[in-house]
Amino acid sequence: MTYTWLYAVAPADTGAPPPDTPGGVAGEHPRTVGAGGLLAVVGSVPDPDFDAEALQRRLRDPQWLEPAVRAHHRVVSATAGRALPVRFGTVYRDDDRVRALLTAHADAFRTALARVADRTEWGVKAHLDKAHLDKARLDEARANADPAAATGTGGPPDDDRPGTAYLLRRRAARDRDTRDLSDAAARARQVHLALTGLADHSTEHPPQPPEATGVRDPMLLNGSYLVHRSREAGFARAVRGLREQHAPVLRLELTGPWPPYSFVDLPTGDGAP
């Protein structure tokens, strides 16, 4: 017995996945199921490995999850440009449940397809670039022969009040860090607004914590932007310009193009095993 894993939904004239399409989450070759003038890109996955209980266990297993997510993404990417990516882990009891989904929600799928047609998703992350900011401040202060201004160590000399001087230096450093973070957050907002003006749609995701990114500096922007293919080069140039404009305060990271995961909210019905 097998279940049906759903990867993407595409127009009916998309055709079957080419023979060189990467294998799916279970190593299976993707295929299509049609109904309602639409095609679903699916794969057959084995029971009992993908029934509801087993799937929940797998979703908590990083050793399975990471390669499976990559496999899902590869299949979706192979159909990108004309397909709607479906959330990872969407499984149906059989092909008939998928056909019923396509038929029941055909209008919603077609509306979503029109929204993302010939468009891709780009991601932009902005971090406070503390190391480069501190270096720039130090270089400027050295040029002005005032290294204390760069390090926040300015204040009363260490005469007979070393404790007071230390506390004043600490306070100056905290005040400087607060100003830096406030300035960086305002700049990240400017970046998002500028890129939103170049995209068809945009959205912001919650900033990722340092333990997820491996970056100690705080993330101030985690944005996604839906961009028409004809404007991709201009969008990338704009990011490069913003990166130069806001250095050394911000570090901008551009990723993409991706299937438009952030701009698709599809009905998935109730067909899971």
mmCIF file of C-alpha atoms in Angstrom:
data_model
loop_
_atom_site.group_PDB
_atom_site.id
_atom_site.type_symbol
_atom_site.label_atom_id
_atom_site.label_comp_id
_atom_site.label_asym_id
_atom_site.label_seq_id
_atom_site.Cartn_x
_atom_site.Cartn_y
_atom_site.Cartn_z
ATOM 1 C CA MET A 1 0.000 0.000 0.000
ATOM 2 C CA THR A 2 1.159 3.525 -0.755
ATOM 3 C CA TYR A 3 0.075 7.064 0.095
ATOM 4 C CA THR A 4 0.264 10.114 -2.166
ATOM 5 C CA TRP A 5 2.702 12.896 -1.280
ATOM 6 C CA LEU A 6 1.769 16.260 -2.811
ATOM 7 C CA TYR A 7 4.589 18.495 -4.086
ATOM 8 C CA ALA A 8 2.979 21.141 -6.273
ATOM 9 C CA VAL A 9 -0.090 22.143 -8.278
ATOM 10 C CA ALA A 10 0.274 23.286 -11.885
ATOM 11 C CA PRO A 11 -1.845 24.139 -14.944
ATOM 12 C CA ALA A 12 -3.122 21.156 -16.908
ATOM 13 C CA ASP A 13 -0.841 21.868 -19.883
ATOM 14 C CA THR A 14 2.315 21.623 -17.783
ATOM 15 C CA GLY A 15 2.827 17.965 -18.639
ATOM 16 C CA ALA A 16 4.483 15.152 -16.750
ATOM 17 C CA PRO A 17 7.730 15.728 -14.848
ATOM 18 C CA PRO A 18 10.718 15.078 -17.141
ATOM 19 C CA PRO A 19 12.689 11.866 -16.665
ATOM 20 C CA ASP A 20 15.582 13.737 -15.046
ATOM 21 C CA THR A 21 13.388 15.190 -12.287
ATOM 22 C CA PRO A 22 15.094 14.466 -8.937
ATOM 23 C CA GLY A 23 13.688 11.692 -6.781
ATOM 24 C CA GLY A 24 11.166 12.580 -4.113
ATOM 25 C CA VAL A 25 11.130 12.213 -0.347
ATOM 26 C CA ALA A 26 11.014 8.413 -0.602
ATOM 27 C CA GLY A 27 13.294 8.225 -3.633
ATOM 28 C CA GLU A 28 10.266 7.833 -5.897
ATOM 29 C CA HIS A 29 9.960 9.387 -9.360
ATOM 30 C CA PRO A 30 7.396 12.208 -9.295
ATOM 31 C CA ARG A 31 4.310 11.893 -11.463
ATOM 32 C CA THR A 32 1.098 13.838 -12.021
ATOM 33 C CA VAL A 33 -2.571 13.476 -11.130
ATOM 34 C CA GLY A 34 -5.072 15.562 -13.069
ATOM 35 C CA ALA A 35 -8.544 16.969 -12.353
ATOM 36 C CA GLY A 36 -10.397 20.260 -12.634
ATOM 37 C CA GLY A 37 -8.147 21.515 -15.406
ATOM 38 C CA LEU A 38 -5.134 21.218 -13.093
ATOM 39 C CA LEU A 39 -2.250 18.860 -12.453
ATOM 40 C CA ALA A 40 -0.882 17.841 -9.087
ATOM 41 C CA VAL A 41 2.770 16.819 -8.952
ATOM 42 C CA VAL A 42 2.813 13.867 -6.572
ATOM 43 C CA GLY A 43 4.829 10.863 -5.491
ATOM 44 C CA SER A 44 3.893 7.442 -4.159
ATOM 45 C CA VAL A 45 5.298 6.920 -0.659
ATOM 46 C CA PRO A 46 5.107 3.625 1.237
ATOM 47 C CA ASP A 47 2.898 2.631 4.126
ATOM 48 C CA PRO A 48 3.684 2.244 7.015
ATOM 49 C CA ASP A 49 6.537 4.766 6.695
ATOM 50 C CA PHE A 50 4.203 7.641 5.844
ATOM 51 C CA ASP A 51 0.976 7.039 7.726
ATOM 52 C CA ALA A 52 -0.035 9.844 10.109
ATOM 53 C CA GLU A 53 1.744 8.469 13.160
ATOM 54 C CA ALA A 54 4.924 7.523 11.322
ATOM 55 C CA LEU A 55 5.071 10.883 9.545
ATOM 56 C CA GLN A 56 4.837 12.766 12.827
ATOM 57 C CA ARG A 57 7.758 10.747 14.167
ATOM 58 C CA ARG A 58 9.778 11.457 11.045
ATOM 59 C CA LEU A 59 9.086 15.179 11.258
ATOM 60 C CA ARG A 60 10.784 15.138 14.660
ATOM 61 C CA ASP A 61 13.822 13.256 13.347
ATOM 62 C CA PRO A 62 16.468 15.686 12.011
ATOM 63 C CA GLN A 63 18.386 12.897 10.272
ATOM 64 C CA TRP A 64 15.350 12.149 8.118
ATOM 65 C CA LEU A 65 13.914 15.643 7.959
ATOM 66 C CA GLU A 66 16.852 17.517 6.458
ATOM 67 C CA PRO A 67 17.376 15.329 3.356
ATOM 68 C CA ALA A 68 13.610 14.938 2.914
ATOM 69 C CA VAL A 69 13.095 18.715 2.877
ATOM 70 C CA ARG A 70 15.864 19.028 0.295
ATOM 71 C CA ALA A 71 14.257 16.315 -1.849
ATOM 72 C CA HIS A 72 10.855 18.012 -1.639
ATOM 73 C CA HIS A 73 12.425 21.327 -2.613
ATOM 74 C CA ARG A 74 14.248 19.782 -5.584
ATOM 75 C CA VAL A 75 11.018 18.375 -6.993
ATOM 76 C CA VAL A 76 9.203 21.681 -6.486
ATOM 77 C CA SER A 77 12.088 23.594 -8.082
ATOM 78 C CA ALA A 78 11.955 21.329 -11.124
ATOM 79 C CA THR A 79 8.400 22.541 -11.751
ATOM 80 C CA ALA A 80 8.969 26.157 -10.639
ATOM 81 C CA GLY A 81 7.774 28.961 -12.854
ATOM 82 C CA ARG A 82 4.439 27.348 -13.591
ATOM 83 C CA ALA A 83 3.571 25.562 -10.361
ATOM 84 C CA LEU A 84 2.393 26.329 -6.852
ATOM 85 C CA PRO A 85 4.665 24.811 -4.200
ATOM 86 C CA VAL A 86 2.805 22.821 -1.558
ATOM 87 C CA ARG A 87 3.779 22.754 2.099
ATOM 88 C CA PHE A 88 6.215 19.983 3.034
ATOM 89 C CA GLY A 89 4.515 16.996 4.654
ATOM 90 C CA THR A 90 1.184 17.156 2.785
ATOM 91 C CA VAL A 91 0.113 13.527 2.311
ATOM 92 C CA TYR A 92 -3.142 11.977 1.033
ATOM 93 C CA ARG A 93 -4.559 8.510 1.331
ATOM 94 C CA ASP A 94 -4.620 8.008 -2.436
ATOM 95 C CA ASP A 95 -4.746 9.769 -5.803
ATOM 96 C CA ASP A 96 -8.533 10.075 -5.660
ATOM 97 C CA ARG A 97 -8.232 12.348 -2.607
ATOM 98 C CA VAL A 98 -5.878 14.574 -4.593
ATOM 99 C CA ARG A 99 -8.291 14.675 -7.537
ATOM 100 C CA ALA A 100 -11.092 15.654 -5.169
ATOM 101 C CA LEU A 101 -8.903 18.456 -3.796
ATOM 102 C CA LEU A 102 -8.175 19.820 -7.272
ATOM 103 C CA THR A 103 -11.836 19.716 -8.249
ATOM 104 C CA ALA A 104 -13.165 21.294 -5.059
ATOM 105 C CA HIS A 105 -10.659 24.160 -5.026
ATOM 106 C CA ALA A 106 -9.990 24.668 -8.727
ATOM 107 C CA ASP A 107 -10.845 28.392 -8.658
ATOM 108 C CA ALA A 108 -8.590 29.058 -5.673
ATOM 109 C CA PHE A 109 -5.715 27.218 -7.315
ATOM 110 C CA ARG A 110 -6.128 29.124 -10.579
ATOM 111 C CA THR A 111 -6.194 32.450 -8.736
ATOM 112 C CA ALA A 112 -3.006 31.517 -6.907
ATOM 113 C CA LEU A 113 -1.351 30.392 -10.140
ATOM 114 C CA ALA A 114 -2.107 33.751 -11.757
ATOM 115 C CA ARG A 115 -0.648 35.539 -8.735
ATOM 116 C CA VAL A 116 2.756 33.847 -8.985
ATOM 117 C CA ALA A 117 2.981 33.238 -12.747
ATOM 118 C CA ASP A 118 6.469 34.051 -14.081
ATOM 119 C CA ARG A 119 7.522 35.200 -10.628
ATOM 120 C CA THR A 120 10.033 33.883 -8.140
ATOM 121 C CA GLU A 121 10.709 34.452 -4.476
ATOM 122 C CA TRP A 122 13.813 36.223 -3.228
ATOM 123 C CA GLY A 123 14.916 36.402 0.375
ATOM 124 C CA VAL A 124 16.777 39.264 2.034
ATOM 125 C CA LYS A 125 18.143 39.065 5.559
ATOM 126 C CA ALA A 126 19.705 41.992 7.393
ATOM 127 C CA HIS A 127 21.936 41.663 10.445
ATOM 128 C CA LEU A 128 23.559 44.306 12.559
ATOM 129 C CA ASP A 129 27.185 44.133 11.392
ATOM 130 C CA LYS A 130 28.787 44.869 14.739
ATOM 131 C CA ALA A 131 32.312 43.757 13.845
ATOM 132 C CA HIS A 132 32.553 45.985 10.772
ATOM 133 C CA LEU A 133 30.788 48.840 12.522
ATOM 134 C CA ASP A 134 33.238 48.719 15.424
ATOM 135 C CA LYS A 135 36.169 48.532 13.018
ATOM 136 C CA ALA A 136 34.914 51.516 11.038
ATOM 137 C CA ARG A 137 34.466 53.483 14.240
ATOM 138 C CA LEU A 138 37.952 52.530 15.422
ATOM 139 C CA ASP A 139 39.527 53.484 12.083
ATOM 140 C CA GLU A 140 37.779 56.850 12.158
ATOM 141 C CA ALA A 141 38.791 57.507 15.747
ATOM 142 C CA ARG A 142 42.404 56.577 15.048
ATOM 143 C CA ALA A 143 42.418 58.955 12.127
ATOM 144 C CA ASN A 144 41.242 61.617 14.550
ATOM 145 C CA ALA A 145 43.744 60.457 17.193
ATOM 146 C CA ASP A 146 40.916 59.529 19.607
ATOM 147 C CA PRO A 147 40.790 55.724 20.052
ATOM 148 C CA ALA A 148 38.700 56.071 23.220
ATOM 149 C CA ALA A 149 35.778 57.290 21.126
ATOM 150 C CA ALA A 150 35.827 54.061 19.146
ATOM 151 C CA THR A 151 35.854 51.684 22.059
ATOM 152 C CA GLY A 152 33.552 53.515 24.418
ATOM 153 C CA THR A 153 36.365 53.929 26.926
ATOM 154 C CA GLY A 154 36.174 57.697 27.057
ATOM 155 C CA GLY A 155 35.367 59.335 30.375
ATOM 156 C CA PRO A 156 37.183 60.414 33.495
ATOM 157 C CA PRO A 157 40.821 59.312 33.743
ATOM 158 C CA ASP A 158 41.728 56.408 35.970
ATOM 159 C CA ASP A 159 43.024 58.503 38.875
ATOM 160 C CA ASP A 160 41.679 57.797 42.329
ATOM 161 C CA ARG A 161 38.258 56.648 41.055
ATOM 162 C CA PRO A 162 38.867 53.474 39.051
ATOM 163 C CA GLY A 163 35.472 52.002 39.959
ATOM 164 C CA THR A 164 33.607 55.111 38.869
ATOM 165 C CA ALA A 165 35.592 55.345 35.654
ATOM 166 C CA TYR A 166 34.864 51.690 34.878
ATOM 167 C CA LEU A 167 31.129 52.157 35.405
ATOM 168 C CA LEU A 168 31.138 55.247 33.205
ATOM 169 C CA ARG A 169 32.919 53.329 30.456
ATOM 170 C CA ARG A 170 30.414 50.485 30.716
ATOM 171 C CA ARG A 171 27.515 52.914 30.546
ATOM 172 C CA ALA A 172 29.021 54.642 27.518
ATOM 173 C CA ALA A 173 29.465 51.278 25.789
ATOM 174 C CA ARG A 174 25.858 50.252 26.526
ATOM 175 C CA ASP A 175 24.554 53.580 25.263
ATOM 176 C CA ARG A 176 26.603 53.194 22.097
ATOM 177 C CA ASP A 177 25.288 49.659 21.513
ATOM 178 C CA THR A 178 21.701 50.856 22.025
ATOM 179 C CA ARG A 179 22.186 53.635 19.485
ATOM 180 C CA ASP A 180 23.792 51.232 17.020
ATOM 181 C CA LEU A 181 20.907 48.771 17.283
ATOM 182 C CA SER A 182 18.296 51.506 16.901
ATOM 183 C CA ASP A 183 20.061 52.914 13.850
ATOM 184 C CA ALA A 184 20.427 49.457 12.300
ATOM 185 C CA ALA A 185 16.737 48.655 12.869
ATOM 186 C CA ALA A 186 15.718 51.903 11.167
ATOM 187 C CA ARG A 187 17.992 51.106 8.240
ATOM 188 C CA ALA A 188 16.548 47.586 7.957
ATOM 189 C CA ARG A 189 13.084 49.131 7.734
ATOM 190 C CA GLN A 190 14.306 51.389 4.921
ATOM 191 C CA VAL A 191 15.707 48.371 3.084
ATOM 192 C CA HIS A 192 12.415 46.500 3.347
ATOM 193 C CA LEU A 193 10.394 49.470 2.108
ATOM 194 C CA ALA A 194 12.748 50.018 -0.824
ATOM 195 C CA LEU A 195 12.592 46.362 -1.894
ATOM 196 C CA THR A 196 8.835 46.191 -1.393
ATOM 197 C CA GLY A 197 8.558 48.946 -3.974
ATOM 198 C CA LEU A 198 10.394 46.757 -6.495
ATOM 199 C CA ALA A 199 8.419 43.562 -5.837
ATOM 200 C CA ASP A 200 4.891 42.483 -6.719
ATOM 201 C CA HIS A 201 4.345 41.319 -3.159
ATOM 202 C CA SER A 202 6.436 41.152 -0.006
ATOM 203 C CA THR A 203 6.208 39.675 3.451
ATOM 204 C CA GLU A 204 8.292 39.658 6.612
ATOM 205 C CA HIS A 205 9.039 36.532 8.613
ATOM 206 C CA PRO A 206 10.032 36.528 12.281
ATOM 207 C CA PRO A 207 13.772 37.127 12.717
ATOM 208 C CA GLN A 208 15.697 33.907 13.241
ATOM 209 C CA PRO A 209 17.587 33.559 16.535
ATOM 210 C CA PRO A 210 21.387 33.215 16.617
ATOM 211 C CA GLU A 211 21.176 29.501 17.425
ATOM 212 C CA ALA A 212 19.341 28.943 14.131
ATOM 213 C CA THR A 213 21.592 31.116 11.963
ATOM 214 C CA GLY A 214 24.961 30.623 13.604
ATOM 215 C CA VAL A 215 25.359 34.415 13.566
ATOM 216 C CA ARG A 216 25.723 36.220 16.887
ATOM 217 C CA ASP A 217 24.617 39.611 15.594
ATOM 218 C CA PRO A 218 20.841 40.175 15.775
ATOM 219 C CA MET A 219 18.753 39.673 12.640
ATOM 220 C CA LEU A 220 16.725 42.813 11.937
ATOM 221 C CA LEU A 221 15.037 41.820 8.674
ATOM 222 C CA ASN A 222 13.889 38.457 7.341
ATOM 223 C CA GLY A 223 11.999 39.455 4.229
ATOM 224 C CA SER A 224 10.640 37.611 1.199
ATOM 225 C CA TYR A 225 9.850 39.320 -2.091
ATOM 226 C CA LEU A 226 7.859 38.074 -5.080
ATOM 227 C CA VAL A 227 9.592 39.402 -8.186
ATOM 228 C CA HIS A 228 8.691 39.054 -11.866
ATOM 229 C CA ARG A 229 11.388 37.266 -13.825
ATOM 230 C CA SER A 230 11.866 40.306 -16.051
ATOM 231 C CA ARG A 231 12.855 42.367 -12.993
ATOM 232 C CA GLU A 232 15.110 39.880 -11.210
ATOM 233 C CA ALA A 233 18.368 41.472 -12.383
ATOM 234 C CA GLY A 234 17.195 44.917 -11.309
ATOM 235 C CA PHE A 235 16.123 43.583 -7.928
ATOM 236 C CA ALA A 236 19.547 42.024 -7.346
ATOM 237 C CA ARG A 237 21.239 45.292 -8.351
ATOM 238 C CA ALA A 238 19.048 47.176 -5.894
ATOM 239 C CA VAL A 239 20.101 44.851 -3.081
ATOM 240 C CA ARG A 240 23.759 45.406 -3.941
ATOM 241 C CA GLY A 241 23.203 49.161 -3.879
ATOM 242 C CA LEU A 242 21.442 48.984 -0.523
ATOM 243 C CA ARG A 243 24.240 46.819 0.828
ATOM 244 C CA GLU A 244 26.768 49.527 -0.053
ATOM 245 C CA GLN A 245 24.502 52.311 1.198
ATOM 246 C CA HIS A 246 24.002 50.801 4.642
ATOM 247 C CA ALA A 247 27.492 49.404 5.249
ATOM 248 C CA PRO A 248 29.053 49.042 7.743
ATOM 249 C CA VAL A 249 25.933 49.186 9.923
ATOM 250 C CA LEU A 250 24.008 46.389 8.173
ATOM 251 C CA ARG A 251 25.067 43.150 6.546
ATOM 252 C CA LEU A 252 22.586 42.172 3.809
ATOM 253 C CA GLU A 253 22.224 38.619 2.493
ATOM 254 C CA LEU A 254 20.333 37.926 -0.748
ATOM 255 C CA THR A 255 19.080 34.413 -1.533
ATOM 256 C CA GLY A 256 17.055 33.068 -4.431
ATOM 257 C CA PRO A 257 15.419 32.654 -6.738
ATOM 258 C CA TRP A 258 13.126 30.200 -4.958
ATOM 259 C CA PRO A 259 9.693 28.779 -5.647
ATOM 260 C CA PRO A 260 7.191 31.227 -4.133
ATOM 261 C CA TYR A 261 6.572 29.361 -0.874
ATOM 262 C CA SER A 262 5.897 32.535 1.111
ATOM 263 C CA PHE A 263 3.193 33.748 -1.263
ATOM 264 C CA VAL A 264 1.067 30.628 -1.594
ATOM 265 C CA ASP A 265 -1.596 29.694 0.939
ATOM 266 C CA LEU A 266 -3.287 26.676 -0.588
ATOM 267 C CA PRO A 267 -6.312 24.730 0.567
ATOM 268 C CA THR A 268 -5.147 21.199 1.285
ATOM 269 C CA GLY A 269 -8.451 19.667 2.326
ATOM 270 C CA ASP A 270 -8.777 16.614 4.528
ATOM 271 C CA GLY A 271 -7.222 13.687 2.773
ATOM 272 C CA ALA A 272 -4.325 12.737 4.973
ATOM 273 C CA PRO A 273 -3.963 9.117 6.052
#
